[in-house]
Amino acid sequence: MLVYELEIILQERVFFASREIDKFFLTEPVIGNYALAYAFNLVTAPYRVEDVKNEKPAYPADLTSLNRRGIYLTPATPRQKPVLVVERFNALTDSYWYQMSNNVVVGDLAYKLDKERKRRPANFPQEGHLRLLARGTRLGLFLCCREEIIIPSYIRLGKFNSKARVKVVQHWEDPPRMYREDASIDYYLNPLDLPAGSRVKLFDLMSVPPVPLIKNVILSGAFYQLAKEKYLPVDMAFGGLAACAP
């Protein structure tokens, strides 16, 4: 098993809609491992949402393929106190005439002249505030794989496809395995991905979609020992789909 410790350095501001409070859309200082699997191009999704049947993510099908290939990524955890910035957005038209119609701004005069003409309902805001991860933020994660894979130098993240640099900090080949009681893990883990034999004692919860993540975990089970007091749970697999792993 190969284990890579990676660092992501944000080259642009990154936005995920982790939480929504009225017209305030907040990015939490963490990047989930489902998003990272797509960002690293380990799995692909249709670019246009109209191409997705029922407009729902295909996590089970996509991530099961990674389990079968023996590839796993942990969520990305900030390496220092994260810097978050707030900016306002306004997508209202500056044309002479416009009106609201089914939660979408209509600026075409054809709609003004034809009273029967309606736009399809839209479910996106026209104005509000965004909280984003600042440029220069550094986040760390682990990538496990059975065979060597190409790790891209740059990836795109978030709703705005923001650019981020990827750096390999360190890597290990077949690191030693051991059993530990009450090991302290200070980076984010996806609780659905932990192997069945793991026992979680304490943790901090970050409530983000689609899966809440845990940090500062007191965990018992089998670990890779990467350095003194540096442990990584073994046999993690995406989405509670461990049965699909070899």
Short mmCIF file of C-alpha atoms in Angstrom, two decimals:
data_model
loop_
_atom_site.label_atom_id
_atom_site.label_comp_id
_atom_site.label_asym_id
_atom_site.label_seq_id
_atom_site.Cartn_x
_atom_site.Cartn_y
_atom_site.Cartn_z
CA MET A 1 0.00 0.00 0.00
CA LEU A 2 1.25 3.47 -0.90
CA VAL A 3 0.36 6.37 1.38
CA TYR A 4 0.87 9.98 0.27
CA GLU A 5 0.66 13.02 2.49
CA LEU A 6 -0.49 15.87 0.25
CA GLU A 7 -0.82 19.61 0.71
CA ILE A 8 -3.30 21.79 -1.19
CA ILE A 9 -2.40 25.48 -1.53
CA LEU A 10 -5.33 27.62 -2.71
CA GLN A 11 -4.37 29.92 -5.60
CA GLU A 12 -7.81 31.53 -5.68
CA ARG A 13 -10.68 31.96 -3.25
CA VAL A 14 -12.72 28.74 -2.88
CA PHE A 15 -16.46 28.54 -2.28
CA PHE A 16 -18.62 25.61 -1.23
CA ALA A 17 -22.19 26.13 -0.02
CA SER A 18 -21.54 24.31 3.26
CA ARG A 19 -24.32 26.21 5.04
CA GLU A 20 -27.00 28.67 3.97
CA ILE A 21 -28.54 31.29 6.27
CA ASP A 22 -31.09 33.35 4.34
CA LYS A 23 -28.91 35.22 1.78
CA PHE A 24 -25.61 34.31 3.50
CA PHE A 25 -23.81 31.30 1.98
CA LEU A 26 -20.97 29.97 4.09
CA THR A 27 -17.92 27.86 3.24
CA GLU A 28 -16.66 25.83 6.20
CA PRO A 29 -12.86 25.45 6.55
CA VAL A 30 -12.70 21.85 5.32
CA ILE A 31 -12.93 20.07 1.96
CA GLY A 32 -14.81 16.77 1.93
CA ASN A 33 -13.23 13.68 0.45
CA TYR A 34 -16.11 13.13 -2.01
CA ALA A 35 -15.36 16.55 -3.57
CA LEU A 36 -11.63 15.75 -3.61
CA ALA A 37 -12.21 12.46 -5.46
CA TYR A 38 -13.77 14.42 -8.34
CA ALA A 39 -11.26 17.29 -8.11
CA PHE A 40 -8.31 14.87 -8.46
CA ASN A 41 -10.06 13.41 -11.52
CA LEU A 42 -10.14 9.94 -9.94
CA VAL A 43 -13.80 9.79 -10.98
CA THR A 44 -15.68 12.00 -13.39
CA ALA A 45 -19.19 13.44 -13.43
CA PRO A 46 -21.16 14.97 -16.33
CA TYR A 47 -20.32 18.66 -16.73
CA ARG A 48 -23.89 19.73 -17.48
CA VAL A 49 -26.45 19.11 -14.79
CA GLU A 50 -29.07 18.41 -17.48
CA ASP A 51 -27.08 15.29 -18.37
CA VAL A 52 -27.50 13.82 -14.88
CA LYS A 53 -30.52 11.57 -14.51
CA ASN A 54 -32.83 12.95 -11.84
CA GLU A 55 -30.19 15.65 -11.18
CA LYS A 56 -28.72 13.66 -8.25
CA PRO A 57 -25.06 12.85 -7.50
CA ALA A 58 -23.98 9.32 -8.38
CA TYR A 59 -21.78 8.80 -5.30
CA PRO A 60 -22.37 5.04 -4.82
CA ALA A 61 -21.52 4.16 -8.44
CA ASP A 62 -18.57 6.57 -8.69
CA LEU A 63 -16.99 5.89 -5.32
CA THR A 64 -17.48 2.13 -5.44
CA SER A 65 -15.19 2.11 -8.47
CA LEU A 66 -12.47 3.74 -6.32
CA ASN A 67 -12.96 1.15 -3.57
CA ARG A 68 -12.42 -1.60 -6.13
CA ARG A 69 -9.22 0.11 -7.33
CA GLY A 70 -7.97 0.43 -3.73
CA ILE A 71 -7.88 4.26 -3.81
CA TYR A 72 -8.93 6.41 -0.88
CA LEU A 73 -8.62 10.08 0.11
CA THR A 74 -9.22 11.63 3.51
CA PRO A 75 -10.96 15.03 3.80
CA ALA A 76 -8.62 18.04 3.64
CA THR A 77 -7.85 19.79 6.95
CA PRO A 78 -6.43 23.35 7.26
CA ARG A 79 -2.77 23.29 8.32
CA GLN A 80 -3.07 26.63 10.13
CA LYS A 81 -5.84 28.85 11.42
CA PRO A 82 -8.03 29.26 8.32
CA VAL A 83 -8.63 32.69 6.81
CA LEU A 84 -12.18 33.27 5.56
CA VAL A 85 -13.30 36.27 3.52
CA VAL A 86 -16.79 37.62 2.89
CA GLU A 87 -17.85 39.25 -0.34
CA ARG A 88 -21.17 40.43 -1.74
CA PHE A 89 -22.60 39.22 -5.03
CA ASN A 90 -25.33 40.81 -7.11
CA ALA A 91 -26.59 39.20 -10.31
CA LEU A 92 -29.44 41.65 -10.87
CA THR A 93 -29.54 43.08 -14.36
CA ASP A 94 -28.72 46.75 -14.97
CA SER A 95 -31.11 46.98 -17.94
CA TYR A 96 -33.79 49.70 -18.14
CA TRP A 97 -36.53 47.22 -17.24
CA TYR A 98 -36.55 43.98 -15.28
CA GLN A 99 -38.85 42.04 -12.97
CA MET A 100 -38.77 38.99 -10.72
CA SER A 101 -40.43 35.87 -12.12
CA ASN A 102 -40.40 32.46 -10.39
CA ASN A 103 -37.28 33.40 -8.39
CA VAL A 104 -35.38 34.48 -11.48
CA VAL A 105 -34.68 38.00 -12.76
CA VAL A 106 -36.20 38.68 -16.19
CA GLY A 107 -34.72 41.56 -18.17
CA ASP A 108 -35.94 40.66 -21.66
CA LEU A 109 -38.58 43.13 -22.89
CA ALA A 110 -40.34 40.25 -24.66
CA TYR A 111 -41.57 39.13 -21.26
CA LYS A 112 -42.88 42.62 -20.51
CA LEU A 113 -44.82 42.77 -23.80
CA ASP A 114 -46.19 39.22 -23.52
CA LYS A 115 -47.98 38.93 -20.17
CA GLU A 116 -48.65 35.20 -20.68
CA ARG A 117 -45.00 34.36 -21.13
CA LYS A 118 -43.37 32.81 -18.03
CA ARG A 119 -39.85 31.74 -17.18
CA ARG A 120 -39.16 28.35 -15.67
CA PRO A 121 -38.74 28.46 -11.87
CA ALA A 122 -35.14 28.85 -10.78
CA ASN A 123 -33.60 27.89 -7.47
CA PHE A 124 -30.57 30.15 -7.24
CA PRO A 125 -30.19 33.52 -5.52
CA GLN A 126 -29.70 36.81 -7.35
CA GLU A 127 -27.97 38.63 -4.50
CA GLY A 128 -26.42 37.91 -1.13
CA HIS A 129 -23.10 37.37 0.61
CA LEU A 130 -20.56 34.56 0.26
CA ARG A 131 -17.99 33.39 2.80
CA LEU A 132 -14.99 31.83 1.04
CA LEU A 133 -11.67 30.22 1.92
CA ALA A 134 -8.96 32.82 1.28
CA ARG A 135 -6.20 32.55 -1.31
CA GLY A 136 -3.05 31.03 0.21
CA THR A 137 -4.91 28.68 2.58
CA ARG A 138 -3.03 25.39 3.03
CA LEU A 139 -4.85 22.12 3.68
CA GLY A 140 -3.45 18.64 4.28
CA LEU A 141 -4.81 15.21 3.38
CA PHE A 142 -3.74 11.59 2.92
CA LEU A 143 -4.12 9.54 -0.25
CA CYS A 144 -3.89 5.72 -0.10
CA CYS A 145 -3.57 3.51 -3.19
CA ARG A 146 -2.49 0.00 -4.04
CA GLU A 147 -0.60 1.07 -7.17
CA GLU A 148 1.21 4.25 -8.03
CA ILE A 149 -1.06 6.86 -9.59
CA ILE A 150 -0.45 10.23 -11.22
CA ILE A 151 -1.05 13.05 -8.76
CA PRO A 152 -1.90 16.30 -10.58
CA SER A 153 0.10 19.44 -9.80
CA TYR A 154 -3.03 21.58 -9.91
CA ILE A 155 -6.72 20.88 -9.35
CA ARG A 156 -9.96 22.87 -9.49
CA LEU A 157 -12.14 23.17 -6.39
CA GLY A 158 -15.55 24.46 -5.36
CA LYS A 159 -18.55 26.00 -7.08
CA PHE A 160 -16.34 28.42 -9.01
CA ASN A 161 -13.70 25.88 -10.11
CA SER A 162 -10.98 27.78 -8.26
CA LYS A 163 -7.38 26.84 -8.93
CA ALA A 164 -5.34 25.03 -6.24
CA ARG A 165 -1.78 23.69 -6.25
CA VAL A 166 -1.09 20.14 -5.04
CA LYS A 167 2.21 19.29 -3.36
CA VAL A 168 3.45 15.86 -2.24
CA VAL A 169 4.81 16.40 1.28
CA GLN A 170 5.86 12.82 1.99
CA HIS A 171 5.06 9.29 0.94
CA TRP A 172 5.40 5.82 2.43
CA GLU A 173 5.41 2.35 0.87
CA ASP A 174 3.85 -0.37 3.02
CA PRO A 175 4.05 1.58 6.31
CA PRO A 176 3.98 -0.55 9.49
CA ARG A 177 0.56 -1.48 10.83
CA MET A 178 -0.31 -1.67 14.50
CA TYR A 179 -3.28 -1.73 16.85
CA ARG A 180 -3.77 1.29 19.09
CA GLU A 181 -6.19 2.07 21.92
CA ASP A 182 -7.40 5.66 22.15
CA ALA A 183 -5.16 7.11 19.46
CA SER A 184 -5.57 10.87 18.99
CA ILE A 185 -6.34 11.99 15.40
CA ASP A 186 -6.23 15.76 14.87
CA TYR A 187 -7.33 15.85 11.20
CA TYR A 188 -10.78 15.41 9.64
CA LEU A 189 -12.16 11.92 9.00
CA ASN A 190 -15.32 10.78 7.25
CA PRO A 191 -17.05 8.58 9.88
CA LEU A 192 -18.83 6.55 7.18
CA ASP A 193 -15.47 5.48 5.79
CA LEU A 194 -13.99 3.99 8.96
CA PRO A 195 -13.59 0.20 8.98
CA ALA A 196 -16.07 -1.86 10.98
CA GLY A 197 -13.58 -2.74 13.74
CA SER A 198 -12.89 0.90 14.67
CA ARG A 199 -14.24 2.32 17.92
CA VAL A 200 -14.76 6.08 18.16
CA LYS A 201 -14.69 7.45 21.70
CA LEU A 202 -14.68 11.26 21.39
CA PHE A 203 -14.78 13.71 18.49
CA ASP A 204 -15.68 17.22 17.31
CA LEU A 205 -18.39 17.28 14.65
CA MET A 206 -18.39 19.51 11.56
CA SER A 207 -21.88 19.41 10.10
CA VAL A 208 -21.45 19.73 6.33
CA PRO A 209 -23.27 18.03 3.44
CA PRO A 210 -23.38 15.32 2.24
CA VAL A 211 -21.68 13.68 5.27
CA PRO A 212 -20.81 15.36 8.62
CA LEU A 213 -17.07 15.05 9.33
CA ILE A 214 -15.26 14.42 12.64
CA LYS A 215 -12.00 15.86 13.99
CA ASN A 216 -9.92 15.62 17.19
CA VAL A 217 -10.99 11.98 17.31
CA ILE A 218 -10.08 9.50 20.03
CA LEU A 219 -10.09 6.27 18.05
CA SER A 220 -9.21 2.62 18.71
CA GLY A 221 -8.39 0.18 15.92
CA ALA A 222 -5.74 -0.72 13.35
CA PHE A 223 -3.50 2.10 12.09
CA TYR A 224 -0.61 2.80 9.77
CA GLN A 225 2.17 4.35 11.83
CA LEU A 226 3.57 7.11 9.60
CA ALA A 227 5.75 8.75 12.26
CA LYS A 228 5.92 9.01 16.01
CA GLU A 229 2.37 9.82 17.18
CA LYS A 230 1.21 10.11 13.56
CA TYR A 231 -1.41 7.51 12.70
CA LEU A 232 -3.77 6.83 9.82
CA PRO A 233 -6.64 4.29 10.12
CA VAL A 234 -6.18 1.32 7.76
CA ASP A 235 -8.71 -0.09 5.30
CA MET A 236 -10.83 3.05 4.99
CA ALA A 237 -13.22 2.97 2.02
CA PHE A 238 -15.65 5.47 0.55
CA GLY A 239 -19.20 5.88 1.79
CA GLY A 240 -19.56 2.85 3.99
CA LEU A 241 -18.97 0.74 0.91
CA ALA A 242 -16.20 -1.32 2.45
CA ALA A 243 -17.90 -4.51 1.26
CA CYS A 244 -16.89 -3.54 -2.27
CA ALA A 245 -13.22 -3.19 -1.35
CA PRO A 246 -10.93 -6.16 -2.06
#
